[in-house]
Tab-separated table of C-alpha atoms and ligand atoms in Angstrom:
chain	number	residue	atom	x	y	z
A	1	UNK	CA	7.699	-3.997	-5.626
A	2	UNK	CA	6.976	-2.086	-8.864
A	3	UNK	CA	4.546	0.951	-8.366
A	4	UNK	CA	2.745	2.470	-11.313
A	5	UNK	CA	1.154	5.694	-11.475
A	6	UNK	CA	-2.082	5.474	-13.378
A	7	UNK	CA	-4.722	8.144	-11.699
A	8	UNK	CA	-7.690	7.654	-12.597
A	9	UNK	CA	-8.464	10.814	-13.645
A	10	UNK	CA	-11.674	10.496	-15.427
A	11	UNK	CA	-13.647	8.235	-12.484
A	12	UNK	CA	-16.121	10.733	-10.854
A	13	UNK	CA	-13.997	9.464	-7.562
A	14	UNK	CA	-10.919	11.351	-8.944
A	15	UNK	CA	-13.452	14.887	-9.537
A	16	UNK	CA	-15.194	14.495	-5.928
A	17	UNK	CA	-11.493	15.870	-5.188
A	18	UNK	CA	-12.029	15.140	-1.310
A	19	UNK	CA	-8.844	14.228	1.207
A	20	UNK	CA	-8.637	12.035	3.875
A	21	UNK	CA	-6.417	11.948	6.972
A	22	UNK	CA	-4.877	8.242	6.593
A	23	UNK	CA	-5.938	6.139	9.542
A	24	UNK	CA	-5.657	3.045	8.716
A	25	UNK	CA	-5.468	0.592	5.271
A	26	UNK	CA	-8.044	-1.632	3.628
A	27	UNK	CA	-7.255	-5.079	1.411
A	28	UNK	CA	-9.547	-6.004	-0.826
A	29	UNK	CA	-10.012	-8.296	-3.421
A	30	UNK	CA	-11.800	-8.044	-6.830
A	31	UNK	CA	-14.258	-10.345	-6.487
A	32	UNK	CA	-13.850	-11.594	-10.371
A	33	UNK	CA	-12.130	-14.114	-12.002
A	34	UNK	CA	-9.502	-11.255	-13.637
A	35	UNK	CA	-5.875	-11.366	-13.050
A	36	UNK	CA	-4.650	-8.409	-14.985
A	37	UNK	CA	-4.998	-4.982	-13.141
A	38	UNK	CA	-4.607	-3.189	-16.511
A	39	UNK	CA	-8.264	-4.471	-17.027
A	40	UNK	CA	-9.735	-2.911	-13.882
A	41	UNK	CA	-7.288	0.939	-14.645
A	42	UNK	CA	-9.168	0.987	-18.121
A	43	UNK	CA	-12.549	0.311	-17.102
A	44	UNK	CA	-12.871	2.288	-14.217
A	45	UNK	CA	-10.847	5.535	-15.989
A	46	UNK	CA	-14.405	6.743	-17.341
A	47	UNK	CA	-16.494	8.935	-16.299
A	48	UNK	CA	-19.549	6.441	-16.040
A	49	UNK	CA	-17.403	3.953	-14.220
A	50	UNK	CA	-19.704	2.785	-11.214
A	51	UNK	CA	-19.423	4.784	-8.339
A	52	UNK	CA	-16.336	2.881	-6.890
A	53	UNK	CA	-12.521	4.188	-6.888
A	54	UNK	CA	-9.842	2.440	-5.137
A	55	UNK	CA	-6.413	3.503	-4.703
A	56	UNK	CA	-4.430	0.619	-6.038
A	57	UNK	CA	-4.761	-2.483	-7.984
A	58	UNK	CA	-2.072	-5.442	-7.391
A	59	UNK	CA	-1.738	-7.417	-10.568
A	60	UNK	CA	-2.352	-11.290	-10.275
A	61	UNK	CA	0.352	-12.203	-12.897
A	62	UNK	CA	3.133	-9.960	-11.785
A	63	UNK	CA	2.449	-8.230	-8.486
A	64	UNK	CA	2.865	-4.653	-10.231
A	65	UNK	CA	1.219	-1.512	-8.242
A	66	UNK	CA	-1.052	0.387	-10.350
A	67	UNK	CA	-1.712	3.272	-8.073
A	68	UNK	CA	-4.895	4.650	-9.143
A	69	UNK	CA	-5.806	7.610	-6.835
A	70	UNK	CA	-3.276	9.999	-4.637
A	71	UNK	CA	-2.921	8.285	-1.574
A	72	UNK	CA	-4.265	10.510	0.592
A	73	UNK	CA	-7.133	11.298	-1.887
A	74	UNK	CA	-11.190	9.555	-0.370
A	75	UNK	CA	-11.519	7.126	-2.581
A	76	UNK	CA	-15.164	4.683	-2.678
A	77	UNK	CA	-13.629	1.587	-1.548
A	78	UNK	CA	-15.530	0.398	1.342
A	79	UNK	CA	-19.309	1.180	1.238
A	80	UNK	CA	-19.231	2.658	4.884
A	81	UNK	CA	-17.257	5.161	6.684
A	82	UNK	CA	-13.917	3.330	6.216
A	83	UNK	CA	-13.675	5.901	3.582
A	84	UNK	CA	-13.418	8.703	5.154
A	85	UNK	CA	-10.029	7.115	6.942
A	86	UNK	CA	-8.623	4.305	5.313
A	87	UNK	CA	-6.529	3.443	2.202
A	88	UNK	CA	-8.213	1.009	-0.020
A	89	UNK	CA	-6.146	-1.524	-2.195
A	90	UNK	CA	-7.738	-4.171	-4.718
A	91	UNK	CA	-5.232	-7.662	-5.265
A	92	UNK	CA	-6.813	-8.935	-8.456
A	93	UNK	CA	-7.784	-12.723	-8.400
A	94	UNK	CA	-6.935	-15.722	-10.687
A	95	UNK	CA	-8.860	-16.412	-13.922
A	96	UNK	CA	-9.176	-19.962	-12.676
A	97	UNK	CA	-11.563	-19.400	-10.419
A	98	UNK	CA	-15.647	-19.273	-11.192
A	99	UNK	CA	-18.067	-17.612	-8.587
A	100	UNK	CA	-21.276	-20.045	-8.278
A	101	UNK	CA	-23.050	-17.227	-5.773
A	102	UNK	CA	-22.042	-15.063	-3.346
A	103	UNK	CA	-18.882	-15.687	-1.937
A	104	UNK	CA	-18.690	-19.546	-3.142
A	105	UNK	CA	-16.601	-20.294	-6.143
A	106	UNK	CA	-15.014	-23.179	-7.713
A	107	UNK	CA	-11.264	-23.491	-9.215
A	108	UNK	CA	-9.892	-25.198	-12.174
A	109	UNK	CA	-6.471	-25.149	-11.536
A	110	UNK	CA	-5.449	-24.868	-7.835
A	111	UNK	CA	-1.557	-24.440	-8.322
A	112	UNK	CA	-2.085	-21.390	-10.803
A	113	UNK	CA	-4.603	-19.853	-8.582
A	114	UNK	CA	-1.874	-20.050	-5.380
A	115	UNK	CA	0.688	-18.589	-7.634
A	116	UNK	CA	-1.544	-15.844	-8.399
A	117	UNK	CA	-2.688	-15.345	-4.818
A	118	UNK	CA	1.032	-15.458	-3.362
A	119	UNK	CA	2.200	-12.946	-5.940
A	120	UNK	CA	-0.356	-10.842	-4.645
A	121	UNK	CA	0.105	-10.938	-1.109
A	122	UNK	CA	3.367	-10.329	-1.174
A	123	UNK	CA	3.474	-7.323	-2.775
A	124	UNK	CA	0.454	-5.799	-0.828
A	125	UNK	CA	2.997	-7.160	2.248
A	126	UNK	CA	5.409	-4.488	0.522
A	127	UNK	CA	3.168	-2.306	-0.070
A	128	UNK	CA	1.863	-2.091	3.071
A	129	UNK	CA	4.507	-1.443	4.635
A	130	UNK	CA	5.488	1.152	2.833
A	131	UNK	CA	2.125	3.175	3.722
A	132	UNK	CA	2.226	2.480	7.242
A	133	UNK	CA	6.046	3.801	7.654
A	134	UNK	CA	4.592	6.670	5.515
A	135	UNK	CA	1.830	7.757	7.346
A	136	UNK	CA	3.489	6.470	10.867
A	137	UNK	CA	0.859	2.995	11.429
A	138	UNK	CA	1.477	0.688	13.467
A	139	UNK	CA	0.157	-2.532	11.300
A	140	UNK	CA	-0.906	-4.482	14.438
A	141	UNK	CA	-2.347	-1.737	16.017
A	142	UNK	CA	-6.193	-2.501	16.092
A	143	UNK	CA	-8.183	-1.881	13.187
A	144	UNK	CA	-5.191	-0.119	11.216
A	145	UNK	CA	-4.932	-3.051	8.673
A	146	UNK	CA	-8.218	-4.347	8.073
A	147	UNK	CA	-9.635	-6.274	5.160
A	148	UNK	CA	-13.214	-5.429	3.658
A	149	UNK	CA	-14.481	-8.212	5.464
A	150	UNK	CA	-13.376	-7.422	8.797
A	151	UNK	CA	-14.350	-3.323	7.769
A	152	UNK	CA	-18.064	-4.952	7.280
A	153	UNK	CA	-17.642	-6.734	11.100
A	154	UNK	CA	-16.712	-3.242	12.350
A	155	UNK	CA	-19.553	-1.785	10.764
A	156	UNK	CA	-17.643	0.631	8.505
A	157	UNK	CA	-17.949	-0.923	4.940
A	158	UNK	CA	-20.024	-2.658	3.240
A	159	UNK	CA	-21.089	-6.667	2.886
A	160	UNK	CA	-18.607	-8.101	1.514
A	161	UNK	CA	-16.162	-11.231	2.317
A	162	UNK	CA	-13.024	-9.854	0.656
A	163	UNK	CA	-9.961	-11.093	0.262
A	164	UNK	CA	-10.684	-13.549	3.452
A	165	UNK	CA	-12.941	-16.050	1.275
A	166	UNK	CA	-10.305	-15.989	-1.276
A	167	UNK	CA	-7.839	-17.094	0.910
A	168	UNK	CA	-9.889	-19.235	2.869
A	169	UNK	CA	-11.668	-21.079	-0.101
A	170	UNK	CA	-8.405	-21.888	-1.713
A	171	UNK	CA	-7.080	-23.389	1.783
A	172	UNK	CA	-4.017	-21.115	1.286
A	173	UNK	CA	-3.816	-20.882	4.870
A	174	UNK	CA	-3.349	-16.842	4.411
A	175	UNK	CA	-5.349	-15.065	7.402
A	176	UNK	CA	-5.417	-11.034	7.819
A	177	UNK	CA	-3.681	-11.976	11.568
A	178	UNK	CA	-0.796	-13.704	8.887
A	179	UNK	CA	-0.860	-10.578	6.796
A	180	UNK	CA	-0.064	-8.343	9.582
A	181	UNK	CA	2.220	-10.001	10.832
A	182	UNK	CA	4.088	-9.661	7.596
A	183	UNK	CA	3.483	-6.221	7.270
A	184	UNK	CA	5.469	-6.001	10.641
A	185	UNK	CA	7.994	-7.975	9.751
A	186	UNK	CA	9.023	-6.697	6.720
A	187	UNK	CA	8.641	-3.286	8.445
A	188	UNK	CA	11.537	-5.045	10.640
A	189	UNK	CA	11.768	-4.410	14.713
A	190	UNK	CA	13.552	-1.307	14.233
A	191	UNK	CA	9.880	0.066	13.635
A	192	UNK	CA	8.394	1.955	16.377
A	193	UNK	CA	5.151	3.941	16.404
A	194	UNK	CA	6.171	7.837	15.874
A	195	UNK	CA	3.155	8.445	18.395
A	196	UNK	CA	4.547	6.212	21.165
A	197	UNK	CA	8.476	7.511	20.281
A	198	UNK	CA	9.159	10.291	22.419
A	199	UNK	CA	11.270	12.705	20.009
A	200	UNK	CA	13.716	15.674	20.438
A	201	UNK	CA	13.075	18.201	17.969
A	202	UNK	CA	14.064	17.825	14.794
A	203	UNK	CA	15.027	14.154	15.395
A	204	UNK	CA	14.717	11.462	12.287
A	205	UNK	CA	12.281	9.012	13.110
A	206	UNK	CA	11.162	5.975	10.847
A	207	UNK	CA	8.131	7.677	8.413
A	208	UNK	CA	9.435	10.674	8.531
A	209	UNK	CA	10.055	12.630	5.380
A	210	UNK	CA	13.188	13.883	4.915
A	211	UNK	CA	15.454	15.888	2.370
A	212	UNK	CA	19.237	15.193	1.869
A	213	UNK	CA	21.713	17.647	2.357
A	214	UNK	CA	23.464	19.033	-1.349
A	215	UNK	CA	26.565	17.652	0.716
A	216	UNK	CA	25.624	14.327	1.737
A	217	UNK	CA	26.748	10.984	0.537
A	218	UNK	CA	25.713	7.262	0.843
A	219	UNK	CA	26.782	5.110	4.102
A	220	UNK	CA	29.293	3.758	2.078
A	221	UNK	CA	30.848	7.114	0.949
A	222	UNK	CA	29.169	6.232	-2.503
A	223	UNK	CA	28.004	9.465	-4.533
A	224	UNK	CA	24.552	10.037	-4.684
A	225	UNK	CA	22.851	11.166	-7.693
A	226	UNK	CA	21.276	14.252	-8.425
A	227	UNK	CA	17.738	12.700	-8.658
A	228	UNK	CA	18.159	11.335	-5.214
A	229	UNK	CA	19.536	14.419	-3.381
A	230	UNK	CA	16.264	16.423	-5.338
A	231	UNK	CA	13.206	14.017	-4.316
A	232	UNK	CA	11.797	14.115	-0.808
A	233	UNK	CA	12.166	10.570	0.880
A	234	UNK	CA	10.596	8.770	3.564
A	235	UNK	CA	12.970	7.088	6.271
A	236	UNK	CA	12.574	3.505	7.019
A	237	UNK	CA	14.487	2.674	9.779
A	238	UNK	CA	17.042	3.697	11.837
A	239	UNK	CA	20.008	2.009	13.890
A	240	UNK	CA	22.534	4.344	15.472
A	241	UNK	CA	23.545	7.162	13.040
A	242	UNK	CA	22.804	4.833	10.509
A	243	UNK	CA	19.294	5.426	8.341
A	244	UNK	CA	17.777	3.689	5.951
A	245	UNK	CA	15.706	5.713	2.650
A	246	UNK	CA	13.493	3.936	1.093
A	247	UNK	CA	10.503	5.714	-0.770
A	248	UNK	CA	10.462	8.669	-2.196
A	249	UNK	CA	7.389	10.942	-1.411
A	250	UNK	CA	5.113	9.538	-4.556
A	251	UNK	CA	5.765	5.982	-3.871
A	252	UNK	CA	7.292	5.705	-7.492
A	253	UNK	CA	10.650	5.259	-6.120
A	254	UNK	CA	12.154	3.213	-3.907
A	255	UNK	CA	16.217	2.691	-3.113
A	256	UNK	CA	16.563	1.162	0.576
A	257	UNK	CA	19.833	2.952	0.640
A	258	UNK	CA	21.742	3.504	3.806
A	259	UNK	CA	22.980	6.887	4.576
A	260	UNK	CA	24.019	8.904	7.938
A	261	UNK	CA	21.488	10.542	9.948
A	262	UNK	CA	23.361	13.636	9.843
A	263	UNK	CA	23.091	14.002	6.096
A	264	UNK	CA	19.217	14.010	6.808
A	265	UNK	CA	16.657	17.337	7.028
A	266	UNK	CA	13.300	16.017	8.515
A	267	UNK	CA	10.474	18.246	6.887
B	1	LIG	ZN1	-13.820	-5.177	-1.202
């Protein structure tokens, strides 16, 4: 997964300047026929951008991340109180499809628009599950990973049908109970919810953000570079004295690099 950092700085989202405690994430989609993300970063970078702010965009063509507000930063996603707790995330949709009302659209080419679709999903599968091991969620926990649709059954977002009708009107056979389960997987069964782990102090767990010791080395007894030992990383899983790094703190970094547990400093 490819994650670029382009705040949007000048949305009136970005000045509101309010945080959030992550509870949970939120997948939308776009609800236009536009594939590129790039589109959506320069339109809503203004300051008379509507009032909406997300915190990513997943690009239809090549599945890049264009993080567009902190993470932890309220962003308008949902129309309802999912805002105040949730992560919102836009996958763009293909530029084959035309809405006729509503949710109802027609497509002119069905094997482009799966491509587009698939290259989407899989990299808000990655991205995911990078947020939940960052902010310690358990994906299948209830009402963790919810789409905008499902936000609007729970009463905390707005009307809308996103990204189940897009899934659903293509016959992709994609279902938010399919996308968790992904997110899991990929998050691999060494996950376990931090809240449910009983910990010793100090203990690694996966989602925990550590530092590397100046003296530590990969798993392999590889050097590690200076850039690596520097940046704050999140752990992704653990087996035995054996840990796995994966993200650094900002997400714009990721190395899935093995490396003893005792060459680890949880902060
Ligand atoms: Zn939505």
């Amino acid at each position: 997964m490819e994650l670029v950092e382009s705040i949007l700085t000048n949305n009136p989202c970005w000045k509101a300047g309010k945080k959030i405690q992550v509870k949970g994430l939120m997948l939308h989609s776009v609800g236009c026929p536009q594939q590129s993300a790039q589109v959506f970063v320069k339109k809503w970078n203004n300051p008379s951008s509507s009032r909406a702010c997300v915190h990513a965009f997943i690009d239809g063509s090549t599945g890049t991340v264009y993080q567009t507000l902190p993470w932890e930063h309220r962003g308008w996603h949902a129309g309802g109180a999912a805002n105040n707790t949730h992560i919102g995330v836009e996958m763009c949709e293909p530029s084959c499809i035309r809405y006729t009302g509503g949710a109802g659209f027609v497509c002119s080419d069905r094997e482009a628009a799966l491509r587009v679709v698939k290259c989407t999903y899989d990299a808000a599968v990655e991205l995911f599950a990078m947020l939940c091991g960052r902010y310690g969620l358990d994906p299948q926990e209830e009402g963790v990973i919810i789409s905008h649709k499902e936000g609007y059954d729970r009463k905390i977002a707005s009307g809308h049908a996103d990204p189940d009708h897009l899934w659903s009107g293509l016959s992709t056979g994609y279902t938010m109970d399919g996308f968790r389960g992904s997110v899991s997987a990929l998050m691999g069964a060494g996950y376990k919810n931090p809240s449910e782990t009983p910990k010793e102090d100090g203990a690694v767990c996966p989602g925990d953000k550590i530092r590397l010791l100046p003296e530590a080395v990969y798993y392999s007894g590889k050097q590690i570079p200076d850039w690596v030992l520097s940046d704050i990383w999140i752990v992704k899983s653990l087996e035995g004295n054996r840990a796995v790094i994966d993200y650094n703190e900002s997400g714009s970094h990721a190395i899935c690099s093995p490396v003893n547990v005792k060459y680890l400093r949880k902060i």
